[in-house]
Coordinates of C-alpha atoms and ligand atoms in Angstrom, one line a residue:
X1 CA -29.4 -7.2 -29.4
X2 CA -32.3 -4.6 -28.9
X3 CA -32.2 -5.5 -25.1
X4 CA -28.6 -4.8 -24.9
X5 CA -28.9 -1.4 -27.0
X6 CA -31.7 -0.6 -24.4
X7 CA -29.2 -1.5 -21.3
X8 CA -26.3 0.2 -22.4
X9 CA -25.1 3.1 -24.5
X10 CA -25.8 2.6 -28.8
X11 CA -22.0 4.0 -29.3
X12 CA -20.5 1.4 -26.6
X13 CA -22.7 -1.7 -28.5
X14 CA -21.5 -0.1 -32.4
X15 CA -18.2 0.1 -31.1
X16 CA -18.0 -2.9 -30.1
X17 CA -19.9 -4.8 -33.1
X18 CA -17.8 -3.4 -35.1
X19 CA -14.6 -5.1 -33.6
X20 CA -16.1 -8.2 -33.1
X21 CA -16.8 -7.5 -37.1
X22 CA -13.6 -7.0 -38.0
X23 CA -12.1 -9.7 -35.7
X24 CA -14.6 -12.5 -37.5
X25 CA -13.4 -11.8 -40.8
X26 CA -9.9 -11.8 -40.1
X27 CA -10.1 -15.3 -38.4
X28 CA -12.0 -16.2 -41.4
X29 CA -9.7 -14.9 -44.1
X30 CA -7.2 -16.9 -41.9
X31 CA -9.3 -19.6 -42.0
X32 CA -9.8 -20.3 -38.6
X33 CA -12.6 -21.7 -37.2
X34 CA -15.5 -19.5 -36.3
X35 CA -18.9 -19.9 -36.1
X36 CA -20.8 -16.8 -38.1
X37 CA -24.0 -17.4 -37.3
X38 CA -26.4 -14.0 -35.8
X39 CA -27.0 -15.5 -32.3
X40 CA -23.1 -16.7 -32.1
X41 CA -22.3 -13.2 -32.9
X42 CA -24.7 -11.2 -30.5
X43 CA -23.3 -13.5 -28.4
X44 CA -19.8 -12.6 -28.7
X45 CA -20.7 -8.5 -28.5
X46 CA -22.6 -8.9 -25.4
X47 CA -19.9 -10.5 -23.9
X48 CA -17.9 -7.9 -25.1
X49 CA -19.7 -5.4 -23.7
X50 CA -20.0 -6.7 -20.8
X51 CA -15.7 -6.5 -20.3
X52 CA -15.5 -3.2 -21.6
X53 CA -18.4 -2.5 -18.3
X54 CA -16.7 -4.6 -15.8
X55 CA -14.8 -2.9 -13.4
X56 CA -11.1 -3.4 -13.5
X57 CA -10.5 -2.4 -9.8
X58 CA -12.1 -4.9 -7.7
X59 CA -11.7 -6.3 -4.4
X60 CA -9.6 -9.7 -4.3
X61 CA -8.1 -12.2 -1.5
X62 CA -4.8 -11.5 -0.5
X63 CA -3.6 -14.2 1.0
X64 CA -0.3 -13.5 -0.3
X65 CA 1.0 -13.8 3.4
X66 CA 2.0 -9.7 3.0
X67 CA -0.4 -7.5 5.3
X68 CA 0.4 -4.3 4.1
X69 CA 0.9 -4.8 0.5
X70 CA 1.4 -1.6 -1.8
X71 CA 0.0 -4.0 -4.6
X72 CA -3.2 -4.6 -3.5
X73 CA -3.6 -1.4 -1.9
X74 CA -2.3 -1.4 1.6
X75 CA -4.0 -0.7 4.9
X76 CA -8.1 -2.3 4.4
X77 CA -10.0 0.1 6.1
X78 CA -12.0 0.2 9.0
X79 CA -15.9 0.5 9.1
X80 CA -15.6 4.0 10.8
X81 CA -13.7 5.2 8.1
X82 CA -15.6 3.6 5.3
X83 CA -18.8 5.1 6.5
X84 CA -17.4 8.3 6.7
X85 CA -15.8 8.1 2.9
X86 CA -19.7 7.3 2.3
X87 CA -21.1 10.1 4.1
X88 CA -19.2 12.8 2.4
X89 CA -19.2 11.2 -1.0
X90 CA -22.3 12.3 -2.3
X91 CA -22.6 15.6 -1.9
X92 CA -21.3 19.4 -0.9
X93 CA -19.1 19.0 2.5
X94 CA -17.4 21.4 4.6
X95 CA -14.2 20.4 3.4
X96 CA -12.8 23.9 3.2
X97 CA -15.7 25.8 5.4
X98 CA -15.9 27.2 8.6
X99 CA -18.7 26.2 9.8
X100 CA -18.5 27.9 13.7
X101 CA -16.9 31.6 11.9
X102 CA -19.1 31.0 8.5
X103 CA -16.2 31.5 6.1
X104 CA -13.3 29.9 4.2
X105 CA -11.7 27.4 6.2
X106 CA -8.8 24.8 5.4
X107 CA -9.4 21.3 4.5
X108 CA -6.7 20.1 7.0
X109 CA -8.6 21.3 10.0
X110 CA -10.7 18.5 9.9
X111 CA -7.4 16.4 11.0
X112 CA -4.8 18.8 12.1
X113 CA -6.2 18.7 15.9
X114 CA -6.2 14.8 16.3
X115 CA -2.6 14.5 14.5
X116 CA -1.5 17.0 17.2
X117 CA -2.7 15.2 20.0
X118 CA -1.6 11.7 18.9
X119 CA 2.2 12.6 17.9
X120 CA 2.4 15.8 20.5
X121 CA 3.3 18.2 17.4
X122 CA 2.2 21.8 17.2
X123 CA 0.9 21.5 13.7
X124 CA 0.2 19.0 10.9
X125 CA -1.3 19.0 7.3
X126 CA -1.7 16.5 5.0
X127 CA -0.7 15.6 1.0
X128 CA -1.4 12.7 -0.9
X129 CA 1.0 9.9 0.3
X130 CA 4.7 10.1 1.8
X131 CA 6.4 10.4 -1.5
X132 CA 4.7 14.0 -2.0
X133 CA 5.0 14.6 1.7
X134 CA 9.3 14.2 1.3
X135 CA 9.2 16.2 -1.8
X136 CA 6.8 19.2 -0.2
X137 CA 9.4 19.3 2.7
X138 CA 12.0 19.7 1.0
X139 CA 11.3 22.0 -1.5
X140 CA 10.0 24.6 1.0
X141 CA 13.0 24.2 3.3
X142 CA 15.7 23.4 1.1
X143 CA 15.1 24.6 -2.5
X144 CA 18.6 25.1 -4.1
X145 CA 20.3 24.3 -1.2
X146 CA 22.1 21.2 -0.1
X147 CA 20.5 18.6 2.2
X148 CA 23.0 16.3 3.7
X149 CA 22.3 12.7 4.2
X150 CA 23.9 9.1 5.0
X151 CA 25.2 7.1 2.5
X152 CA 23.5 4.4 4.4
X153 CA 20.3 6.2 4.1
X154 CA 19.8 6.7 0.2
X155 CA 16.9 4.4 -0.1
X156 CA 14.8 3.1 -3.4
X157 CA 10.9 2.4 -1.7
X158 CA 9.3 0.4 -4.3
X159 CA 8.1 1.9 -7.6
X160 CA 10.2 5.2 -8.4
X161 CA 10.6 6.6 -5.0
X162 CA 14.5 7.1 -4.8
X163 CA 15.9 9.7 -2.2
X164 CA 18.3 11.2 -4.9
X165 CA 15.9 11.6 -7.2
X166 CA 13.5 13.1 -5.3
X167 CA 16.0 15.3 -3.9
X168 CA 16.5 16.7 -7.7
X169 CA 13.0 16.8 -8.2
X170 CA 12.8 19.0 -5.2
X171 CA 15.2 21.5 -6.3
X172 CA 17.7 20.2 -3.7
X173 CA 21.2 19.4 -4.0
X174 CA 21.9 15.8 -2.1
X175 CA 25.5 16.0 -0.4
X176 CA 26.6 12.5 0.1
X177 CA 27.5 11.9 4.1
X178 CA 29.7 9.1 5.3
X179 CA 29.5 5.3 4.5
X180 CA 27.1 2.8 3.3
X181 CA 27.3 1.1 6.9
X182 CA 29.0 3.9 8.9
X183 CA 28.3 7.9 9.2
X184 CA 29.3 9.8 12.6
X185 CA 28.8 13.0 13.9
X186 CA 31.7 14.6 12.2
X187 CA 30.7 13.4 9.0
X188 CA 27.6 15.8 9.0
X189 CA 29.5 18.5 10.6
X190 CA 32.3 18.5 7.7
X191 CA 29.4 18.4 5.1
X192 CA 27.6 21.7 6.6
X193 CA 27.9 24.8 4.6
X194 CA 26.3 28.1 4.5
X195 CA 24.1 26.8 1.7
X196 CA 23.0 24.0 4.1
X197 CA 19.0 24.0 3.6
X198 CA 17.9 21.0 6.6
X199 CA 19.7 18.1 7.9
X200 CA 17.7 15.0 6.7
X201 CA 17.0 11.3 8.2
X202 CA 15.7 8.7 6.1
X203 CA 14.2 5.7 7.8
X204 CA 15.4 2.3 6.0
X205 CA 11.8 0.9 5.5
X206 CA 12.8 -1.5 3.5
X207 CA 16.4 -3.2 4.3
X208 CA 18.3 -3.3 7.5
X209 CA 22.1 -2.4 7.6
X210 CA 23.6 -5.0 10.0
X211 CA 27.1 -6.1 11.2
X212 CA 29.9 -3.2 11.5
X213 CA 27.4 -0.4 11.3
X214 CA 27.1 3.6 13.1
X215 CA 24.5 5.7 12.8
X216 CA 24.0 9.1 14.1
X217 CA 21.3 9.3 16.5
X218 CA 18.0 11.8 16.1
X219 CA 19.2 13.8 19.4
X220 CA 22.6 14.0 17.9
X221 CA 21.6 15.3 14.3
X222 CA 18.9 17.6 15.7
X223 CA 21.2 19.7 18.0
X224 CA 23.4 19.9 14.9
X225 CA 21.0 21.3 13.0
X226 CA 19.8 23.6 15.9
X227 CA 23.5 25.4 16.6
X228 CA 23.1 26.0 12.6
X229 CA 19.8 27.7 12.8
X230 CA 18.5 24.8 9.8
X231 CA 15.5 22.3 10.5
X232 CA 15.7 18.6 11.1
X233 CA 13.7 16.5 9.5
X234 CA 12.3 13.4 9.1
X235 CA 11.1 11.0 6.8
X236 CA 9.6 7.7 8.8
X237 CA 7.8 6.0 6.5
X238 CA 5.6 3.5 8.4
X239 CA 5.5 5.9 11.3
X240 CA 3.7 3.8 13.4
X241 CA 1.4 6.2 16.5
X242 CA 1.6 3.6 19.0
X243 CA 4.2 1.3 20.8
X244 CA 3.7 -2.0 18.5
X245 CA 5.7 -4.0 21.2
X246 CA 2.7 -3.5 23.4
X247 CA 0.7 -5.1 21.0
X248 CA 3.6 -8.5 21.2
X249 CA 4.7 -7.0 17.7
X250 CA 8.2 -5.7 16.9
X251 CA 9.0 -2.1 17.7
X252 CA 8.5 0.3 15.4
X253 CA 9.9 3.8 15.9
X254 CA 6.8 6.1 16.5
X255 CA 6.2 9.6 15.2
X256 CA 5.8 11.0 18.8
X257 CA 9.1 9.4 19.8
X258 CA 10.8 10.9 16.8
X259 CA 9.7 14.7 17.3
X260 CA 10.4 14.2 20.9
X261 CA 14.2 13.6 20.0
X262 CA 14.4 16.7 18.4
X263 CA 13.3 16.5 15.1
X264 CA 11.3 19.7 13.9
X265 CA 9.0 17.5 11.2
X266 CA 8.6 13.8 10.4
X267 CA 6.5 12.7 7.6
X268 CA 4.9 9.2 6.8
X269 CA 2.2 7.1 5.4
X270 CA -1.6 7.0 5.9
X271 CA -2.2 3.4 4.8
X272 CA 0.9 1.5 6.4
X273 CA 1.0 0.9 10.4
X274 CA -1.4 3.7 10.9
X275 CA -4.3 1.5 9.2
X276 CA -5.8 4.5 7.1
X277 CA -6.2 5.4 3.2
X278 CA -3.4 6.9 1.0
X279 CA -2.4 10.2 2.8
X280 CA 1.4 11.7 3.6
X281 CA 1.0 13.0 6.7
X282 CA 3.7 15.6 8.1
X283 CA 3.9 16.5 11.5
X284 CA 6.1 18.7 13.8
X285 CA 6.4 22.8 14.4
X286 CA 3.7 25.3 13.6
X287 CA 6.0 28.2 12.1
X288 CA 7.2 24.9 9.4
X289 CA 4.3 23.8 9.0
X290 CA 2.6 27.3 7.9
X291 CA 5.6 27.6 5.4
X292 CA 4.7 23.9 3.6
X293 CA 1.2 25.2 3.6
X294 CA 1.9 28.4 1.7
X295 CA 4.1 26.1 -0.7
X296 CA 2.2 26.3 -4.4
X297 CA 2.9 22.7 -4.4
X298 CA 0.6 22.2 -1.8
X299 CA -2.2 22.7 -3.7
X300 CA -0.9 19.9 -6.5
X301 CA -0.4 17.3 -3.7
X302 CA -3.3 18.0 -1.6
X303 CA -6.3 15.2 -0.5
X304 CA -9.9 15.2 -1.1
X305 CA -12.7 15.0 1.1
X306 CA -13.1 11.2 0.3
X307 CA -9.7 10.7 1.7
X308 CA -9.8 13.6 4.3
X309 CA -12.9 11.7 5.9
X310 CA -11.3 8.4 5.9
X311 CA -8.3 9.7 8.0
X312 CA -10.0 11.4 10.4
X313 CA -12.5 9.0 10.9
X314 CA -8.9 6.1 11.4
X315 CA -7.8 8.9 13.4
X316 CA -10.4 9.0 15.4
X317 CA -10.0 5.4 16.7
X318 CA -6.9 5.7 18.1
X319 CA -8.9 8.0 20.7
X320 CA -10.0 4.7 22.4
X321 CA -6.9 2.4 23.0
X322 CA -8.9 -0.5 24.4
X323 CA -10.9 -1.2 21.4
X324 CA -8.3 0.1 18.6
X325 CA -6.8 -3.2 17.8
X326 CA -10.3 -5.0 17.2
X327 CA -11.5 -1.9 15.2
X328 CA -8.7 -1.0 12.9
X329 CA -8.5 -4.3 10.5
X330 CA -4.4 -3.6 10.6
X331 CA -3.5 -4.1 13.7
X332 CA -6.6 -6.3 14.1
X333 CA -5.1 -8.5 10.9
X334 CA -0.9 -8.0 12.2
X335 CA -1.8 -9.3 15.8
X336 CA -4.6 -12.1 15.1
X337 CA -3.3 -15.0 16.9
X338 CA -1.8 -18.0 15.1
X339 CA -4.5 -20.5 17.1
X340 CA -6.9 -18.3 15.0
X341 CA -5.8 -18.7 11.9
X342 CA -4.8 -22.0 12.2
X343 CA -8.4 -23.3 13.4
X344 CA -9.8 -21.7 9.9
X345 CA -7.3 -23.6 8.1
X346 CA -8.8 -26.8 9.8
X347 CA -12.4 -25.4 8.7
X348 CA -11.7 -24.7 5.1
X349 CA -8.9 -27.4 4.4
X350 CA -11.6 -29.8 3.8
X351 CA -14.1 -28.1 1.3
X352 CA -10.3 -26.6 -0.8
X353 CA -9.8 -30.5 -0.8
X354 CA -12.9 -31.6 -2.4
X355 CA -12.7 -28.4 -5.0
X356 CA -9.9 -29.8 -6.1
X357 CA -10.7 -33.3 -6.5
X358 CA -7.7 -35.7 -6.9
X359 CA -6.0 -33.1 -9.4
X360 CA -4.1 -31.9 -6.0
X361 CA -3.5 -32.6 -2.2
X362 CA -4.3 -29.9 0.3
X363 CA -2.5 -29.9 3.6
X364 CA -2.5 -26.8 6.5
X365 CA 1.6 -25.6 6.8
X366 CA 2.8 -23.3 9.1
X367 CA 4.0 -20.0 7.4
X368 CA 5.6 -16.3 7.9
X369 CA 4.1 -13.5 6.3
X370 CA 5.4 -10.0 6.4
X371 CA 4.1 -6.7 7.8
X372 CA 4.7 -5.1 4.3
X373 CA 5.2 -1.9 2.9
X374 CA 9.4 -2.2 3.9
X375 CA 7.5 -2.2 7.6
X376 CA 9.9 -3.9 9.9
X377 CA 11.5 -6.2 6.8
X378 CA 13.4 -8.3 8.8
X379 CA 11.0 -9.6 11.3
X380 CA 8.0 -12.2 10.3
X381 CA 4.7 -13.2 11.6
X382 CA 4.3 -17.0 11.8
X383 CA 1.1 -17.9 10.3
X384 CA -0.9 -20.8 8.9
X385 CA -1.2 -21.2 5.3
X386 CA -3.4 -23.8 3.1
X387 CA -0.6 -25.2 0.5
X388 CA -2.4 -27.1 -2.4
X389 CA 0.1 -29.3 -4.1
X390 CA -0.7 -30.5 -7.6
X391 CA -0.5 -34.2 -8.6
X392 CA 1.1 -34.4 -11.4
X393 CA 0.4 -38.4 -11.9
X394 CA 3.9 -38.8 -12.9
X395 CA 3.0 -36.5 -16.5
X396 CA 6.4 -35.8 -17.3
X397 CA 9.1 -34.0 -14.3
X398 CA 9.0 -31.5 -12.5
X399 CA 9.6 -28.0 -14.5
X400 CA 11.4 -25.2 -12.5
X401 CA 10.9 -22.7 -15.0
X402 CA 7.3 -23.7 -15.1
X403 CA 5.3 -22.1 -18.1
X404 CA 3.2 -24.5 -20.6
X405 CA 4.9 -27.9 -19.0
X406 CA 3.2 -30.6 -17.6
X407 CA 5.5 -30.7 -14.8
X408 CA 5.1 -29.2 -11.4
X409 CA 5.3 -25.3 -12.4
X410 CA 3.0 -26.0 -15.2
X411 CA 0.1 -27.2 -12.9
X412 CA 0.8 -24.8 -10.2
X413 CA 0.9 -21.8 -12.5
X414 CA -2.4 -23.4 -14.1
X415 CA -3.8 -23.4 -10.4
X416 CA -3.1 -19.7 -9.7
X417 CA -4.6 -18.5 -12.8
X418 CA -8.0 -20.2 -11.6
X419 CA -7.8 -18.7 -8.6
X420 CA -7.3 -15.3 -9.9
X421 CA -10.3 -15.8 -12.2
X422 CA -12.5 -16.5 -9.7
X423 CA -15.3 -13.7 -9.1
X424 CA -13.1 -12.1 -5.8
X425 CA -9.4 -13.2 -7.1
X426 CA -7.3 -15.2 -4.6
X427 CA -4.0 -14.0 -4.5
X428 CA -1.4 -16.2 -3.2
X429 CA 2.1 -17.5 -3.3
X430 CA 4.2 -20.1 -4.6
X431 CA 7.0 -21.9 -3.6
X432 CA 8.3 -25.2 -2.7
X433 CA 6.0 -27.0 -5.7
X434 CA 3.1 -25.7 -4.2
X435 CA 0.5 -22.6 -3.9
X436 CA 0.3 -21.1 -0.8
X437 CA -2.9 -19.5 1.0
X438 CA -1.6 -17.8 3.9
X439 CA -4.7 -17.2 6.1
X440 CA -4.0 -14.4 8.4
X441 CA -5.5 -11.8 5.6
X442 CA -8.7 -13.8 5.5
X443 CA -12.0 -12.6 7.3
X444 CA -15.0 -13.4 5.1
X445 CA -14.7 -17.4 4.9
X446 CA -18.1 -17.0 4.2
X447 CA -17.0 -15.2 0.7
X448 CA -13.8 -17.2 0.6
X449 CA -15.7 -21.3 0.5
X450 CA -18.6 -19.4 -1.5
X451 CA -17.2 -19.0 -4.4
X452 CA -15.2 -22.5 -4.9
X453 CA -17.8 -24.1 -6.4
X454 CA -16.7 -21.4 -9.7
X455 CA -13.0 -22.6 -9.8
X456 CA -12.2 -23.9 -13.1
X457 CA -8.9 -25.3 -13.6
X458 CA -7.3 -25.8 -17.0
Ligands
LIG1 C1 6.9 3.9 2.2 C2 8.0 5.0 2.3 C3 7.9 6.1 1.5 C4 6.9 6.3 0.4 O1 5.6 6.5 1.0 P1 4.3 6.4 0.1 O2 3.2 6.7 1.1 O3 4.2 5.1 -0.5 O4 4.4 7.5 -0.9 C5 8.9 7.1 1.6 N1 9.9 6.9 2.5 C6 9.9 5.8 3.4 C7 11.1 5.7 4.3 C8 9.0 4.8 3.3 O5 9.0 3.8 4.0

């Protein structure tokens, strides 16, 4: 007890003693069982301490099969940018310094220039993910005005991103264009008005409109907007800065083609196809540009040098084309080859196996994972996973609804948890009475087979 007053804080160590206290003698006016004596105790409060200290954010596995996924964080990032995040961390930066003209500068210099050069805009700042890079645009360009957009177009991202809302947030009024799977032309023309603020598109991250469908194209909608005198804008989403398809994955419609077509800003993510931390990023012409930047909003959805330094640092990468793909653990992770992956699975499969003893069967599967983050939703990436499958020694059926049962879901759910408790959690997936490792995420095996030898299964 004195050791662990020495270690940590006296008000942390009362705190908790007192609700270990209090938990003790309710179980004992319950009478439950519970051992009361001193070194039981002092055990418990150090082990409550130690929770209250333990970090809740922590690295895991995710060999949940999606790359990009907004629940475990996204993009990983690459070394370059994790050593930059580390060199500015610690101290005073020149985040908002001129260094060269010794005065006030502007924190998005530091990636404005390599933005530029990448997507062929004139200017480019940065806010603190997509979501706040939408609602900057429109609010400076279309505050109480209307902003049409296709019915086919009024997307829910996950979480509480939902183009009509944000619209309202913005101070815009949405005007409704066209059909869920059809808008043309005229349908924007007819919905143009003198309180027209912008002309919108909203890339469908997440769901694809097939069968019977028209859209109106980017050249189209931006020399609508133009005989108006209003902007055309863009929201992207993924907006990937290179061809995909040369890297054998599926085309992705990149923020240089999109402002070549005509639109006059596009915004999208830092931390889905580009590979870099949370950012918005908008991109496109200098006199619209200067007006978000004047925007008082701005300064609420701005970065910080931790963040700042990570993107240009990503950034930075894409300077070199030949070694991009092995730098940038995204498209280092969305292009590793199948034979890869599947060769690990041969490696591991045998030490999962004897971790699990005869309590389930391991066997390698071939998969498809996702690119994530509404990326390209339709198309997969075939993959290898490691699929343990519990033996349920003939313990009652199967249960499809799984919970406490001794079926199937039961055992599978029981499996999970243990691998979530382990020191790194492994995330993965079920289906088809079995837990699923997809392997494509995995690059520390090392890390991975380390830490088996903690699994304890209920
Ligand atoms: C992902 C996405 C967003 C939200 O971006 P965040 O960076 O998550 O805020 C907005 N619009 C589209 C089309 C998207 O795909």
């Amino acid at each position: 007890m004195q050791q662990l007053l020495g270690r940590t804080g006296r008000d942390l160590v009362v705190e908790e003693t007192r609700a270990e206290i209090t938990q003790t003698r309710q179980r004992l006016i319950q009478n439950k069982n519970v051992d009361v004596t001193l070194d039981a105790l002092a055990q418990r409060i150090e082990a409550r301490v130690a929770s209250a200290l333990a970090m809740s954010l922590q690295p895991v596995f995710n060999l949940t099969g999606t790359t990009l996924h907004t629940n475990l964080g996204r993009a990983p990032l690459a070394e370059e940018a994790i050593e930059a995040m580390s060199a500015v961390a610690r101290g005073a930066t020149n985040l908002e310094f001129d260094l060269d003209k010794g005065r006030r500068g502007d924190r998005d210099d530091h990636v404005e220039d390599w933005l530029c050069r990448l997507t062929g805009a004139e200017a480019a700042t940065v806010v603190n993910n997509n979501a706040a890079a939408v609602l900057l645009m429109l609010n400076t360009l279309a505050n109480r005005r209307e902003v049409p957009v296709s019915r086919g177009e009024l997307i829910e991202i996950g979480g509480a991103f939902r183009i009509p809302e944000i619209m309202r947030r913005a101070g815009c009024r949405l005007v409704e264009v066209g059909t869920t799977n059809r808008t043309h032309l005229k349908d924007f023309t007819e919905a143009l008005s003198p309180k027209t603020g912008t002309l919108m598109k909203v890339h469908t991250s997440n769901y694809v409109v097939q069968g019977f469908t028209a859209e109106v194209s980017d050249e189209d909608l931006s020399a609508l907007a133009h005989q108006h005198d209003i902007p055309y804008i863009v929201d992207l989403g993924a907006g990937s800065l290179i061809d995909m398809a040369a890297l054998g994955l599926p085309h992705e419609t990149t923020v240089t083609e999109t402002l070549a077509k005509g639109a006059d800003l596009v915004s999208f993510s830092g931390d889905k196809l580009l590979g870099g931390p949370q950012a918005g990023l908008i991109a496109g012409r200098a006199d619209l540009v200067a007006k978000i930047k004047k925007n008082p909003m701005k300064r609420a959805l701005r970065v910080d040098k931790v963040t700042m330094a990570a993107l240009a640092a990503t950034l930075r990468l894409y300077a070199q084309p030949e070694t991009l793909q092995a730098k940038l653990p995204t498209l280092r992770l969305l292009t590793r080859p199948v034979a890869e992956i599947q060769a690990m699975a041969e490696r591991l499969r045998p030490a999962l196996q004897a971790a699990m003893g005869d309590a389930a069967q391991v066997e390698i599967s071939p998969c498809t994972g996702q690119i994530g983050s509404g990326s390209l939703p339709v198309e997969s990436l075939d993959s290898v996973a490691l699929s343990i499958r519990p033996n349920t020694h003939g313990k009652g059926g199967r249960s499809k609804s799984g919970g406490k049962g001794r079926g199937t879901g039961g055992a599978l759910k029981r499996l999970a948890t243990a691998f979530r408790g382990l020191p790194i959690p492994v995330l993965g997936r079920i289906s088809d009475d079995s837990l699923h490792f997809d392997l494509r995420c995995l690059e520390d095996e090392a890390a991975w087979l380390g830490q088996l030898t903690d699994l304890r299964v209920q």
